[in-house]
Amino acid sequence: MSSESVVIRTFKPSDIQFRLAAARRILFRQGCDSGIAGHVTVRAEDDPLCFWTTPMSYFDEALPADAAKMDAGLRVLEGAMPTPGAMAFHPRIYRARQDVNAIVHVHSRNINVLVTTGRSVGMYNIASLIFHGRQVICPALGDGPERGAGNLHEILGDKRVILMPHHGAIIVGTSLEETVMHAITLEEAAGCHLAAQAAGGAEITDESVIKSLRTSPAINRIAWGSNLRRLQRSDPDLFACLA
């Protein structure tokens, strides 16, 4: 009686499939759980109009084997996944913004509360300063398969963050690692905003402080590495697929 051998694919830590799965799990562990409808995408290195993503699922379920590569028309080129219309804004942002190489869409708790106020994230702590002058508030989303997302790339303009009333936020960045760290920082800054307002706190308004206290790429790299080490302890199944 013959039996078919099962081929289990392995990945390297540098593979985009592994980094994408790690990104989703880091977001979950750092308070950016977004149900099954959050998105994380990264521009494909071999084709600037294509991108990698994962199917709708909870962030802490992500595995490298889940990753799929899609083109600008939302056709799946590698892997397998359904193509909800809500993903349409990703290729449009990549086409409009050559500096953007990753996009994170979250429905995290503090952001979800703050966007009901119609205000942007305030400068209540030094970490929030990376978003000074880099946020835009989106008009209410409409109905239909794209839910009014067809012009989100125009609303974003040259900013880093779109705040979506009663919906969440979109964060863009130059790399997957940077964008994930900024999404986490945005959630933390929103929480600080809500608590500081409740306590009667004041925002940072000194322009010299605002200009001098911006995070550097080195900080994002250190934070990413630290979070990967945390995942090795909390999410060993993610690392079981590494060669």
Coordinates of N, CA and C in Angstrom, one line a residue:
M1 N 0.8 -1.2 0.0 CA 0.0 0.0 0.0 C 0.9 1.2 0.0
S2 N 0.8 2.1 -1.0 CA 1.6 3.2 -1.1 C 1.0 4.4 -0.4
S3 N 1.8 5.3 0.0 CA 1.4 6.5 0.7 C 2.1 7.7 0.1
E4 N 1.3 8.7 -0.1 CA 1.9 9.9 -0.7 C 2.6 10.7 0.4
S5 N 3.8 11.2 0.0 CA 4.6 12.0 1.0 C 4.0 13.5 0.9
V6 N 4.0 14.0 2.1 CA 3.5 15.4 2.2 C 4.7 16.4 2.3
V7 N 4.7 17.3 1.3 CA 5.8 18.3 1.3 C 5.4 19.5 2.1
I8 N 6.1 19.8 3.1 CA 5.9 20.9 4.0 C 6.9 22.0 3.6
R9 N 6.4 23.1 3.2 CA 7.3 24.2 2.7 C 7.9 24.9 3.9
T10 N 9.2 25.2 3.8 CA 9.9 26.0 4.9 C 10.2 27.3 4.3
F11 N 10.5 28.3 5.2 CA 10.8 29.6 4.9 C 12.0 30.1 5.6
K12 N 12.6 31.2 5.1 CA 13.7 31.9 5.8 C 13.1 33.1 6.5
P13 N 13.8 33.6 7.5 CA 13.3 34.8 8.2 C 13.2 36.0 7.3
S14 N 14.0 36.0 6.2 CA 14.0 37.2 5.3 C 12.9 37.1 4.3
D15 N 12.2 35.9 4.2 CA 11.2 35.8 3.2 C 10.0 36.7 3.5
I16 N 9.4 37.3 2.5 CA 8.3 38.2 2.7 C 7.1 37.5 3.3
Q17 N 6.9 36.2 3.0 CA 5.8 35.5 3.6 C 6.0 35.4 5.1
F18 N 7.2 35.1 5.6 CA 7.4 35.0 7.0 C 7.3 36.4 7.7
R19 N 7.9 37.4 7.1 CA 7.8 38.7 7.6 C 6.4 39.2 7.7
L20 N 5.6 38.9 6.7 CA 4.2 39.3 6.7 C 3.4 38.7 7.8
A21 N 3.6 37.4 8.0 CA 2.9 36.7 9.1 C 3.4 37.2 10.4
A22 N 4.7 37.5 10.6 CA 5.2 38.0 11.8 C 4.6 39.4 12.1
A23 N 4.4 40.2 11.0 CA 3.9 41.5 11.2 C 2.5 41.5 11.8
R24 N 1.6 40.6 11.3 CA 0.3 40.5 11.8 C 0.3 40.0 13.2
R25 N 1.2 39.1 13.6 CA 1.2 38.6 15.0 C 1.8 39.7 15.9
I26 N 2.7 40.4 15.5 CA 3.2 41.5 16.3 C 2.1 42.5 16.5
L27 N 1.4 42.9 15.5 CA 0.3 43.8 15.7 C -0.7 43.3 16.7
F28 N -1.0 42.0 16.6 CA -2.0 41.4 17.6 C -1.4 41.5 19.0
R29 N -0.2 41.1 19.2 CA 0.4 41.1 20.5 C 0.6 42.5 21.1
Q30 N 0.6 43.5 20.3 CA 0.8 44.9 20.7 C -0.4 45.7 20.8
G31 N -1.6 45.0 20.8 CA -2.8 45.7 21.0 C -3.5 46.2 19.8
C32 N -3.1 45.7 18.6 CA -3.8 46.2 17.4 C -4.6 45.1 16.7
D33 N -5.2 44.2 17.6 CA -6.1 43.2 17.1 C -7.2 43.9 16.3
S34 N -7.6 43.4 15.1 CA -8.6 44.1 14.3 C -9.6 43.1 13.8
G35 N -9.9 42.1 14.5 CA -10.9 41.1 14.0 C -10.3 40.4 12.8
I36 N -11.2 39.9 11.9 CA -10.8 39.2 10.7 C -10.7 40.2 9.5
A37 N -11.0 41.5 9.7 CA -11.0 42.4 8.6 C -9.9 43.4 8.5
G38 N -8.9 43.2 9.4 CA -7.7 44.1 9.2 C -6.8 43.6 8.0
H39 N -6.1 44.6 7.5 CA -5.2 44.3 6.3 C -3.8 44.6 6.6
V40 N -2.9 43.8 6.1 CA -1.4 44.1 6.1 C -1.0 43.7 4.7
T41 N -0.4 44.7 4.0 CA 0.2 44.4 2.7 C 1.6 45.0 2.5
V42 N 2.3 44.4 1.6 CA 3.7 44.9 1.4 C 3.9 44.8 -0.1
R43 N 4.5 45.9 -0.7 CA 4.8 45.9 -2.1 C 5.8 44.8 -2.5
A44 N 5.5 44.2 -3.7 CA 6.4 43.1 -4.1 C 7.7 43.7 -4.7
E45 N 8.8 43.1 -4.3 CA 10.1 43.6 -4.7 C 10.3 43.5 -6.2
D46 N 9.7 42.4 -6.8 CA 10.0 42.1 -8.2 C 9.0 42.8 -9.2
D47 N 8.0 43.4 -8.6 CA 7.0 44.1 -9.5 C 6.3 45.2 -8.6
P48 N 6.6 46.5 -8.8 CA 6.1 47.5 -7.9 C 4.6 47.7 -8.0
L49 N 3.9 47.1 -9.0 CA 2.5 47.2 -9.0 C 1.8 46.0 -8.4
C50 N 2.5 45.1 -7.8 CA 2.0 43.9 -7.2 C 2.3 44.0 -5.7
F51 N 1.5 43.2 -4.9 CA 1.8 43.3 -3.4 C 1.4 41.9 -2.8
W52 N 2.0 41.7 -1.6 CA 1.7 40.5 -0.8 C 0.7 40.8 0.3
T53 N -0.1 39.9 0.6 CA -1.1 40.0 1.7 C -1.5 38.6 2.2
T54 N -2.4 38.6 3.1 CA -2.9 37.3 3.6 C -4.5 37.4 3.6
P55 N -5.1 36.2 3.6 CA -6.6 36.2 3.6 C -7.1 36.7 4.9
M56 N -8.4 37.0 4.9 CA -9.1 37.5 6.1 C -9.0 36.5 7.2
S57 N -8.4 36.9 8.3 CA -8.3 36.0 9.5 C -7.9 36.8 10.6
Y58 N -7.9 36.3 11.8 CA -7.4 37.0 13.0 C -5.9 37.1 12.8
F59 N -5.4 38.3 13.3 CA -3.9 38.6 13.1 C -3.1 37.5 13.7
D60 N -3.5 36.9 14.9 CA -2.6 35.9 15.5 C -2.7 34.5 14.9
E61 N -3.4 34.4 13.9 CA -3.5 33.1 13.2 C -2.5 33.0 12.0
A62 N -1.9 34.1 11.6 CA -1.2 34.2 10.4 C 0.0 33.3 10.4
L63 N 0.2 32.6 9.2 CA 1.3 31.7 8.9 C 1.9 32.1 7.6
P64 N 3.2 31.9 7.4 CA 3.8 32.2 6.1 C 3.2 31.6 4.9
A65 N 2.7 30.3 5.1 CA 2.1 29.6 4.0 C 0.7 30.3 3.5
D66 N 0.2 31.1 4.4 CA -1.1 31.8 4.0 C -0.9 32.9 3.0
A67 N 0.3 33.4 2.9 CA 0.5 34.7 2.1 C 0.2 34.5 0.6
A68 N -0.3 35.5 0.0 CA -0.6 35.5 -1.4 C -0.1 36.7 -2.1
K69 N 0.3 36.6 -3.3 CA 0.7 37.7 -4.1 C -0.4 38.1 -5.1
M70 N -0.7 39.4 -5.1 CA -1.8 39.9 -6.0 C -1.3 41.0 -6.9
D71 N -1.9 41.2 -8.0 CA -1.6 42.3 -8.9 C -2.5 43.5 -8.7
A72 N -2.3 44.5 -9.5 CA -3.1 45.7 -9.3 C -4.6 45.5 -9.6
G73 N -4.9 44.5 -10.3 CA -6.3 44.2 -10.6 C -6.9 43.2 -9.6
L74 N -6.2 42.9 -8.5 CA -6.6 42.0 -7.4 C -6.7 40.6 -7.9
R75 N -5.9 40.2 -8.9 CA -5.8 38.8 -9.3 C -4.7 38.2 -8.5
V76 N -5.0 37.0 -8.1 CA -4.0 36.2 -7.3 C -2.9 35.6 -8.2
L77 N -1.7 35.9 -7.9 CA -0.6 35.4 -8.8 C 0.1 34.2 -8.1
E78 N 0.2 34.3 -6.8 CA 0.8 33.2 -6.0 C 0.0 33.0 -4.8
G79 N -0.2 31.7 -4.3 CA -1.0 31.4 -3.2 C -2.5 31.4 -3.6
A80 N -3.3 31.5 -2.6 CA -4.7 31.4 -2.8 C -5.5 32.2 -1.7
M81 N -6.4 33.0 -2.2 CA -7.3 33.8 -1.2 C -8.4 34.4 -2.0
P82 N -9.5 34.7 -1.3 CA -10.6 35.4 -1.9 C -10.2 36.9 -2.1
T83 N -10.8 37.6 -2.9 CA -10.4 39.0 -3.2 C -11.5 40.0 -2.9
P84 N -11.7 40.3 -1.6 CA -12.8 41.3 -1.2 C -12.5 42.6 -1.8
G85 N -13.6 43.3 -2.2 CA -13.5 44.7 -2.8 C -12.8 45.6 -1.8
A86 N -12.8 45.4 -0.5 CA -12.2 46.3 0.4 C -10.7 46.4 0.3
M87 N -10.1 45.4 -0.5 CA -8.6 45.5 -0.7 C -8.3 46.4 -1.8
A88 N -9.2 47.0 -2.5 CA -9.0 47.7 -3.7 C -8.1 49.0 -3.5
F89 N -8.2 49.6 -2.3 CA -7.4 50.8 -2.1 C -5.9 50.5 -2.0
H90 N -5.5 49.3 -1.7 CA -4.1 49.0 -1.6 C -3.3 49.3 -2.9
P91 N -3.7 48.6 -4.0 CA -2.9 48.9 -5.2 C -3.0 50.3 -5.7
R92 N -4.1 51.0 -5.4 CA -4.2 52.4 -5.8 C -3.3 53.3 -5.0
I93 N -3.1 53.0 -3.7 CA -2.1 53.7 -2.9 C -0.7 53.4 -3.4
Y94 N -0.4 52.2 -3.7 CA 0.9 51.8 -4.2 C 1.2 52.5 -5.6
R95 N 0.2 52.6 -6.4 CA 0.4 53.3 -7.7 C 0.7 54.8 -7.5
A96 N -0.1 55.4 -6.6 CA 0.0 56.8 -6.4 C 1.2 57.3 -5.6
R97 N 1.7 56.4 -4.7 CA 2.8 56.8 -3.8 C 3.9 55.9 -3.9
Q98 N 4.9 56.3 -4.7 CA 6.1 55.5 -4.9 C 6.9 55.3 -3.7
D99 N 6.8 56.1 -2.7 CA 7.5 56.0 -1.4 C 6.9 55.0 -0.5
V100 N 5.7 54.6 -0.7 CA 5.0 53.6 0.1 C 5.3 52.2 -0.3
N101 N 5.8 51.4 0.7 CA 6.1 50.0 0.4 C 5.3 49.1 1.3
A102 N 4.5 49.6 2.2 CA 3.7 48.7 3.1 C 2.5 49.5 3.5
I103 N 1.4 48.8 3.8 CA 0.1 49.4 4.2 C -0.5 48.6 5.3
V104 N -0.9 49.2 6.4 CA -1.6 48.5 7.5 C -2.9 49.2 7.8
H105 N -4.0 48.4 7.8 CA -5.3 48.8 8.1 C -5.8 48.1 9.3
V106 N -6.1 48.9 10.4 CA -6.4 48.4 11.7 C -7.8 48.9 12.2
H107 N -8.4 48.1 13.1 CA -9.6 48.5 13.8 C -9.4 48.4 15.3
S108 N -8.2 48.8 15.7 CA -7.8 48.6 17.1 C -8.6 49.5 18.0
R109 N -8.7 49.2 19.3 CA -9.6 49.7 20.2 C -9.5 51.2 20.4
N110 N -8.3 51.7 20.8 CA -8.1 53.1 21.0 C -8.4 54.0 19.8
I111 N -7.9 53.5 18.6 CA -8.2 54.2 17.4 C -9.7 54.2 17.1
N112 N -10.4 53.1 17.3 CA -11.8 53.0 17.1 C -12.6 54.0 17.9
V113 N -12.1 54.2 19.2 CA -12.8 55.2 20.0 C -12.5 56.6 19.6
L114 N -11.2 56.9 19.3 CA -10.8 58.3 19.0 C -11.5 58.7 17.7
V115 N -11.6 57.9 16.7 CA -12.1 58.3 15.4 C -13.6 58.7 15.5
T116 N -14.3 58.3 16.6 CA -15.7 58.7 16.7 C -15.8 60.2 17.0
T117 N -14.7 60.8 17.5 CA -14.7 62.2 17.8 C -14.5 63.1 16.6
G118 N -14.0 62.6 15.5 CA -13.7 63.4 14.3 C -12.4 64.2 14.5
R119 N -11.6 63.8 15.5 CA -10.3 64.5 15.7 C -9.2 63.6 15.3
S120 N -8.0 64.2 14.9 CA -6.8 63.4 14.7 C -6.1 63.1 16.0
V121 N -5.1 62.2 15.9 CA -4.4 61.9 17.2 C -3.6 63.1 17.6
G122 N -3.8 63.4 18.9 CA -3.2 64.6 19.4 C -1.7 64.3 19.9
M123 N -1.0 65.4 20.0 CA 0.4 65.3 20.4 C 0.6 65.3 21.9
Y124 N 0.0 64.2 22.6 CA 0.0 64.2 24.0 C 1.2 63.4 24.6
N125 N 2.0 62.8 23.8 CA 3.3 62.1 24.2 C 4.3 62.2 23.1
I126 N 5.6 62.0 23.4 CA 6.6 62.3 22.4 C 6.5 61.3 21.3
A127 N 6.1 60.0 21.5 CA 6.0 59.1 20.5 C 5.0 59.5 19.4
S128 N 4.0 60.3 19.8 CA 2.9 60.7 18.8 C 3.5 61.7 17.8
L129 N 4.6 62.3 18.1 CA 5.1 63.4 17.3 C 5.5 63.0 15.8
I130 N 5.7 61.7 15.6 CA 5.9 61.2 14.2 C 4.7 61.4 13.4
F131 N 3.5 61.6 14.0 CA 2.3 61.8 13.2 C 1.9 63.3 13.1
H132 N 2.7 64.2 13.6 CA 2.4 65.6 13.5 C 2.4 66.1 12.1
G133 N 1.2 66.6 11.7 CA 1.1 67.1 10.3 C 1.0 66.0 9.3
R134 N 0.9 64.8 9.7 CA 0.9 63.6 8.7 C -0.4 62.8 8.8
Q135 N -1.5 63.4 9.3 CA -2.7 62.6 9.4 C -3.8 63.4 8.6
V136 N -4.7 62.6 8.1 CA -5.9 63.2 7.4 C -7.1 62.4 7.9
I137 N -8.2 63.1 8.0 CA -9.5 62.5 8.4 C -10.3 62.2 7.2
C138 N -10.7 61.0 7.0 CA -11.5 60.5 5.9 C -13.0 60.8 6.1
P139 N -13.6 61.3 5.0 CA -15.1 61.4 5.1 C -15.7 60.0 5.4
A140 N -17.0 60.0 5.8 CA -17.6 58.7 6.1 C -17.6 57.8 4.9
L141 N -17.4 56.5 5.1 CA -17.4 55.6 4.0 C -18.8 55.3 3.5
G142 N -18.9 55.0 2.2 CA -20.2 54.7 1.7 C -20.6 53.3 1.6
D143 N -21.6 53.0 0.8 CA -22.0 51.6 0.6 C -21.4 51.0 -0.7
G144 N -21.7 49.8 -1.0 CA -21.2 49.1 -2.2 C -20.0 48.3 -1.9
P145 N -19.5 47.5 -2.8 CA -18.4 46.6 -2.6 C -17.1 47.2 -2.1
E146 N -16.9 48.5 -2.5 CA -15.6 49.1 -2.1 C -15.9 50.0 -0.9
R147 N -17.1 50.2 -0.5 CA -17.5 51.0 0.7 C -16.9 52.4 0.7
G148 N -16.8 53.0 -0.5 CA -16.3 54.3 -0.6 C -14.8 54.4 -0.6
A149 N -14.1 53.3 -0.8 CA -12.7 53.2 -0.6 C -12.0 53.6 -1.9
G150 N -12.7 53.8 -3.0 CA -12.1 54.0 -4.3 C -11.2 55.2 -4.4
N151 N -11.4 56.2 -3.6 CA -10.5 57.4 -3.7 C -9.7 57.6 -2.4
L152 N -9.5 56.6 -1.7 CA -8.7 56.7 -0.4 C -7.2 57.2 -0.8
H153 N -6.7 56.8 -1.9 CA -5.4 57.2 -2.3 C -5.3 58.7 -2.5
E154 N -6.4 59.3 -3.0 CA -6.5 60.8 -3.1 C -6.7 61.5 -1.8
I155 N -7.5 60.9 -0.9 CA -7.6 61.4 0.4 C -6.3 61.4 1.2
L156 N -5.6 60.3 1.1 CA -4.3 60.2 1.8 C -3.3 61.3 1.3
G157 N -3.2 61.6 0.0 CA -2.3 62.6 -0.4 C -0.9 62.2 -0.1
D158 N -0.2 63.1 0.6 CA 1.2 62.8 1.0 C 1.3 62.5 2.5
K159 N 0.2 62.2 3.1 CA 0.2 61.9 4.5 C 0.6 60.5 4.8
R160 N 0.7 60.1 6.1 CA 1.1 58.8 6.6 C -0.1 58.0 7.1
V161 N -1.1 58.7 7.6 CA -2.3 58.1 8.3 C -3.6 58.7 7.8
I162 N -4.5 57.8 7.5 CA -5.9 58.1 7.3 C -6.7 57.6 8.5
L163 N -7.4 58.6 9.1 CA -8.3 58.2 10.2 C -9.7 58.1 9.7
M164 N -10.4 57.0 9.9 CA -11.7 56.7 9.2 C -12.8 56.7 10.3
P165 N -13.6 57.7 10.3 CA -14.7 57.7 11.4 C -15.5 56.5 11.5
H166 N -15.6 55.9 12.7 CA -16.4 54.7 13.0 C -15.9 53.5 12.2
H167 N -14.6 53.5 11.9 CA -14.0 52.4 11.1 C -12.6 52.0 11.5
G168 N -11.7 52.9 11.7 CA -10.3 52.5 12.1 C -9.4 53.5 11.4
A169 N -8.2 52.9 11.0 CA -7.2 53.8 10.4 C -6.4 53.0 9.4
I170 N -5.8 53.7 8.5 CA -4.8 53.2 7.5 C -3.5 53.9 7.7
I171 N -2.4 53.1 7.8 CA -1.1 53.6 8.0 C -0.2 53.2 6.9
V172 N 0.6 54.1 6.3 CA 1.5 53.7 5.2 C 2.9 54.0 5.6
G173 N 3.9 53.3 5.0 CA 5.3 53.6 5.4 C 6.2 53.1 4.3
T174 N 7.5 53.3 4.5 CA 8.5 53.0 3.5 C 8.9 51.5 3.6
S175 N 8.6 50.8 4.7 CA 8.9 49.4 4.8 C 7.8 48.7 5.6
L176 N 7.8 47.4 5.6 CA 6.8 46.7 6.4 C 7.1 46.9 7.9
E177 N 8.4 46.8 8.2 CA 8.7 46.9 9.6 C 8.4 48.3 10.2
E178 N 8.7 49.4 9.4 CA 8.4 50.7 9.8 C 6.9 50.9 10.0
T179 N 6.1 50.4 9.0 CA 4.7 50.6 9.0 C 4.0 49.9 10.2
V180 N 4.5 48.7 10.5 CA 3.9 48.0 11.7 C 4.2 48.7 13.0
M181 N 5.5 49.2 13.1 CA 5.8 49.9 14.3 C 5.0 51.2 14.4
H182 N 4.8 51.9 13.3 CA 4.0 53.1 13.3 C 2.5 52.8 13.7
A183 N 2.0 51.7 13.2 CA 0.6 51.3 13.5 C 0.5 51.1 15.0
I184 N 1.5 50.4 15.6 CA 1.5 50.2 17.1 C 1.6 51.5 17.8
T185 N 2.4 52.4 17.3 CA 2.6 53.7 18.0 C 1.4 54.5 17.9
L186 N 0.7 54.5 16.7 CA -0.6 55.2 16.6 C -1.6 54.8 17.6
E187 N -1.8 53.5 17.8 CA -2.7 52.9 18.7 C -2.4 53.4 20.1
E188 N -1.1 53.4 20.5 CA -0.6 53.8 21.8 C -0.9 55.3 22.0
A189 N -0.6 56.1 20.9 CA -0.8 57.5 21.0 C -2.3 57.9 21.1
A190 N -3.1 57.1 20.5 CA -4.6 57.3 20.6 C -5.0 57.0 22.0
G191 N -4.5 56.0 22.6 CA -4.8 55.7 24.0 C -4.4 56.8 25.0
C192 N -3.2 57.3 24.7 CA -2.7 58.4 25.5 C -3.5 59.7 25.3
H193 N -3.9 59.9 24.1 CA -4.8 61.1 23.8 C -6.1 61.0 24.6
L194 N -6.7 59.8 24.6 CA -8.0 59.7 25.3 C -7.9 59.8 26.8
A195 N -6.8 59.2 27.3 CA -6.6 59.3 28.8 C -6.2 60.7 29.2
A196 N -5.3 61.4 28.4 CA -4.9 62.7 28.7 C -6.0 63.7 28.7
Q197 N -6.9 63.6 27.7 CA -8.0 64.5 27.6 C -9.0 64.3 28.8
A198 N -9.2 63.0 29.2 CA -10.0 62.8 30.4 C -9.4 63.4 31.6
A199 N -8.1 63.5 31.7 CA -7.4 64.0 32.9 C -7.2 65.5 32.8
G200 N -7.6 66.1 31.7 CA -7.4 67.5 31.5 C -5.9 67.9 31.1
G201 N -5.2 66.9 30.4 CA -3.9 67.2 30.0 C -3.8 68.1 28.8
A202 N -2.5 68.5 28.5 CA -2.3 69.5 27.4 C -1.4 68.8 26.4
E203 N -1.5 69.2 25.1 CA -0.7 68.7 24.0 C 0.7 69.4 24.0
I204 N 1.6 68.7 23.4 CA 2.9 69.3 23.1 C 2.7 70.3 22.0
T205 N 3.1 71.6 22.2 CA 2.9 72.6 21.2 C 4.2 73.3 20.8
D206 N 5.3 73.0 21.5 CA 6.6 73.7 21.2 C 7.1 73.1 19.9
E207 N 7.2 73.9 18.9 CA 7.7 73.5 17.6 C 9.1 72.9 17.6
S208 N 10.0 73.5 18.4 CA 11.3 72.9 18.5 C 11.3 71.5 19.0
V209 N 10.5 71.2 20.0 CA 10.4 69.9 20.5 C 9.8 68.9 19.5
I210 N 8.7 69.4 18.8 CA 8.1 68.6 17.8 C 9.1 68.2 16.6
K211 N 9.9 69.2 16.2 CA 10.8 68.9 15.1 C 12.0 68.0 15.6
S212 N 12.4 68.1 16.8 CA 13.6 67.3 17.3 C 13.3 65.9 17.7
L213 N 12.1 65.7 18.1 CA 11.7 64.3 18.7 C 10.9 63.5 17.6
R214 N 11.6 63.1 16.6 CA 11.1 62.2 15.6 C 11.8 60.8 15.7
T215 N 11.1 59.7 15.6 CA 11.8 58.4 15.6 C 12.6 58.2 14.4
S216 N 13.7 57.5 14.5 CA 14.6 57.2 13.5 C 14.4 55.8 12.9
P217 N 14.9 55.5 11.7 CA 14.8 54.1 11.2 C 15.4 53.1 12.2
A218 N 16.5 53.5 12.9 CA 17.1 52.6 13.8 C 16.2 52.2 14.9
I219 N 15.4 53.1 15.4 CA 14.4 52.7 16.5 C 13.4 51.7 16.0
N220 N 13.0 51.8 14.7 CA 12.0 50.9 14.2 C 12.7 49.5 14.0
R221 N 13.9 49.5 13.6 CA 14.6 48.2 13.4 C 14.8 47.5 14.8
I222 N 15.2 48.3 15.8 CA 15.3 47.7 17.1 C 14.0 47.2 17.7
A223 N 12.9 47.9 17.5 CA 11.6 47.5 18.0 C 11.1 46.3 17.2
W224 N 11.4 46.2 15.9 CA 11.0 45.0 15.2 C 11.7 43.8 15.7
G225 N 13.0 43.9 15.9 CA 13.8 42.8 16.3 C 13.4 42.3 17.7
S226 N 13.1 43.3 18.6 CA 12.6 42.9 19.9 C 11.3 42.2 19.9
N227 N 10.4 42.6 19.0 CA 9.1 42.0 18.9 C 9.2 40.6 18.3
L228 N 10.2 40.4 17.4 CA 10.4 39.0 16.9 C 10.9 38.1 18.0
R229 N 11.7 38.6 18.8 CA 12.2 37.8 19.9 C 11.1 37.4 20.9
R230 N 10.2 38.4 21.1 CA 9.0 38.1 21.9 C 8.1 37.0 21.3
L231 N 8.0 37.1 19.9 CA 7.2 36.1 19.2 C 7.8 34.7 19.4
Q232 N 9.1 34.6 19.4 CA 9.7 33.2 19.6 C 9.2 32.6 20.9
R233 N 8.9 33.4 21.9 CA 8.4 32.8 23.1 C 6.9 32.6 23.1
S234 N 6.2 33.6 22.5 CA 4.7 33.5 22.6 C 4.1 32.7 21.5
D235 N 4.7 32.7 20.3 CA 4.1 32.1 19.1 C 5.1 31.1 18.4
P236 N 5.5 30.0 19.1 CA 6.4 29.1 18.5 C 6.0 28.5 17.2
D237 N 4.7 28.4 17.0 CA 4.2 27.8 15.8 C 4.6 28.6 14.5
L238 N 4.8 29.9 14.7 CA 5.2 30.7 13.6 C 6.6 30.4 13.1
F239 N 7.5 30.0 14.1 CA 8.9 29.7 13.8 C 9.1 28.3 13.4
A240 N 8.1 27.4 13.6 CA 8.3 26.0 13.2 C 8.5 25.8 11.8
C241 N 8.1 26.8 10.9 CA 8.2 26.6 9.5 C 9.5 27.1 8.9
L242 N 10.4 27.6 9.8 CA 11.7 28.1 9.3 C 12.6 27.0 9.0
A243 N 13.4 27.2 7.9 CA 14.4 26.2 7.5 C 15.5 26.2 8.5

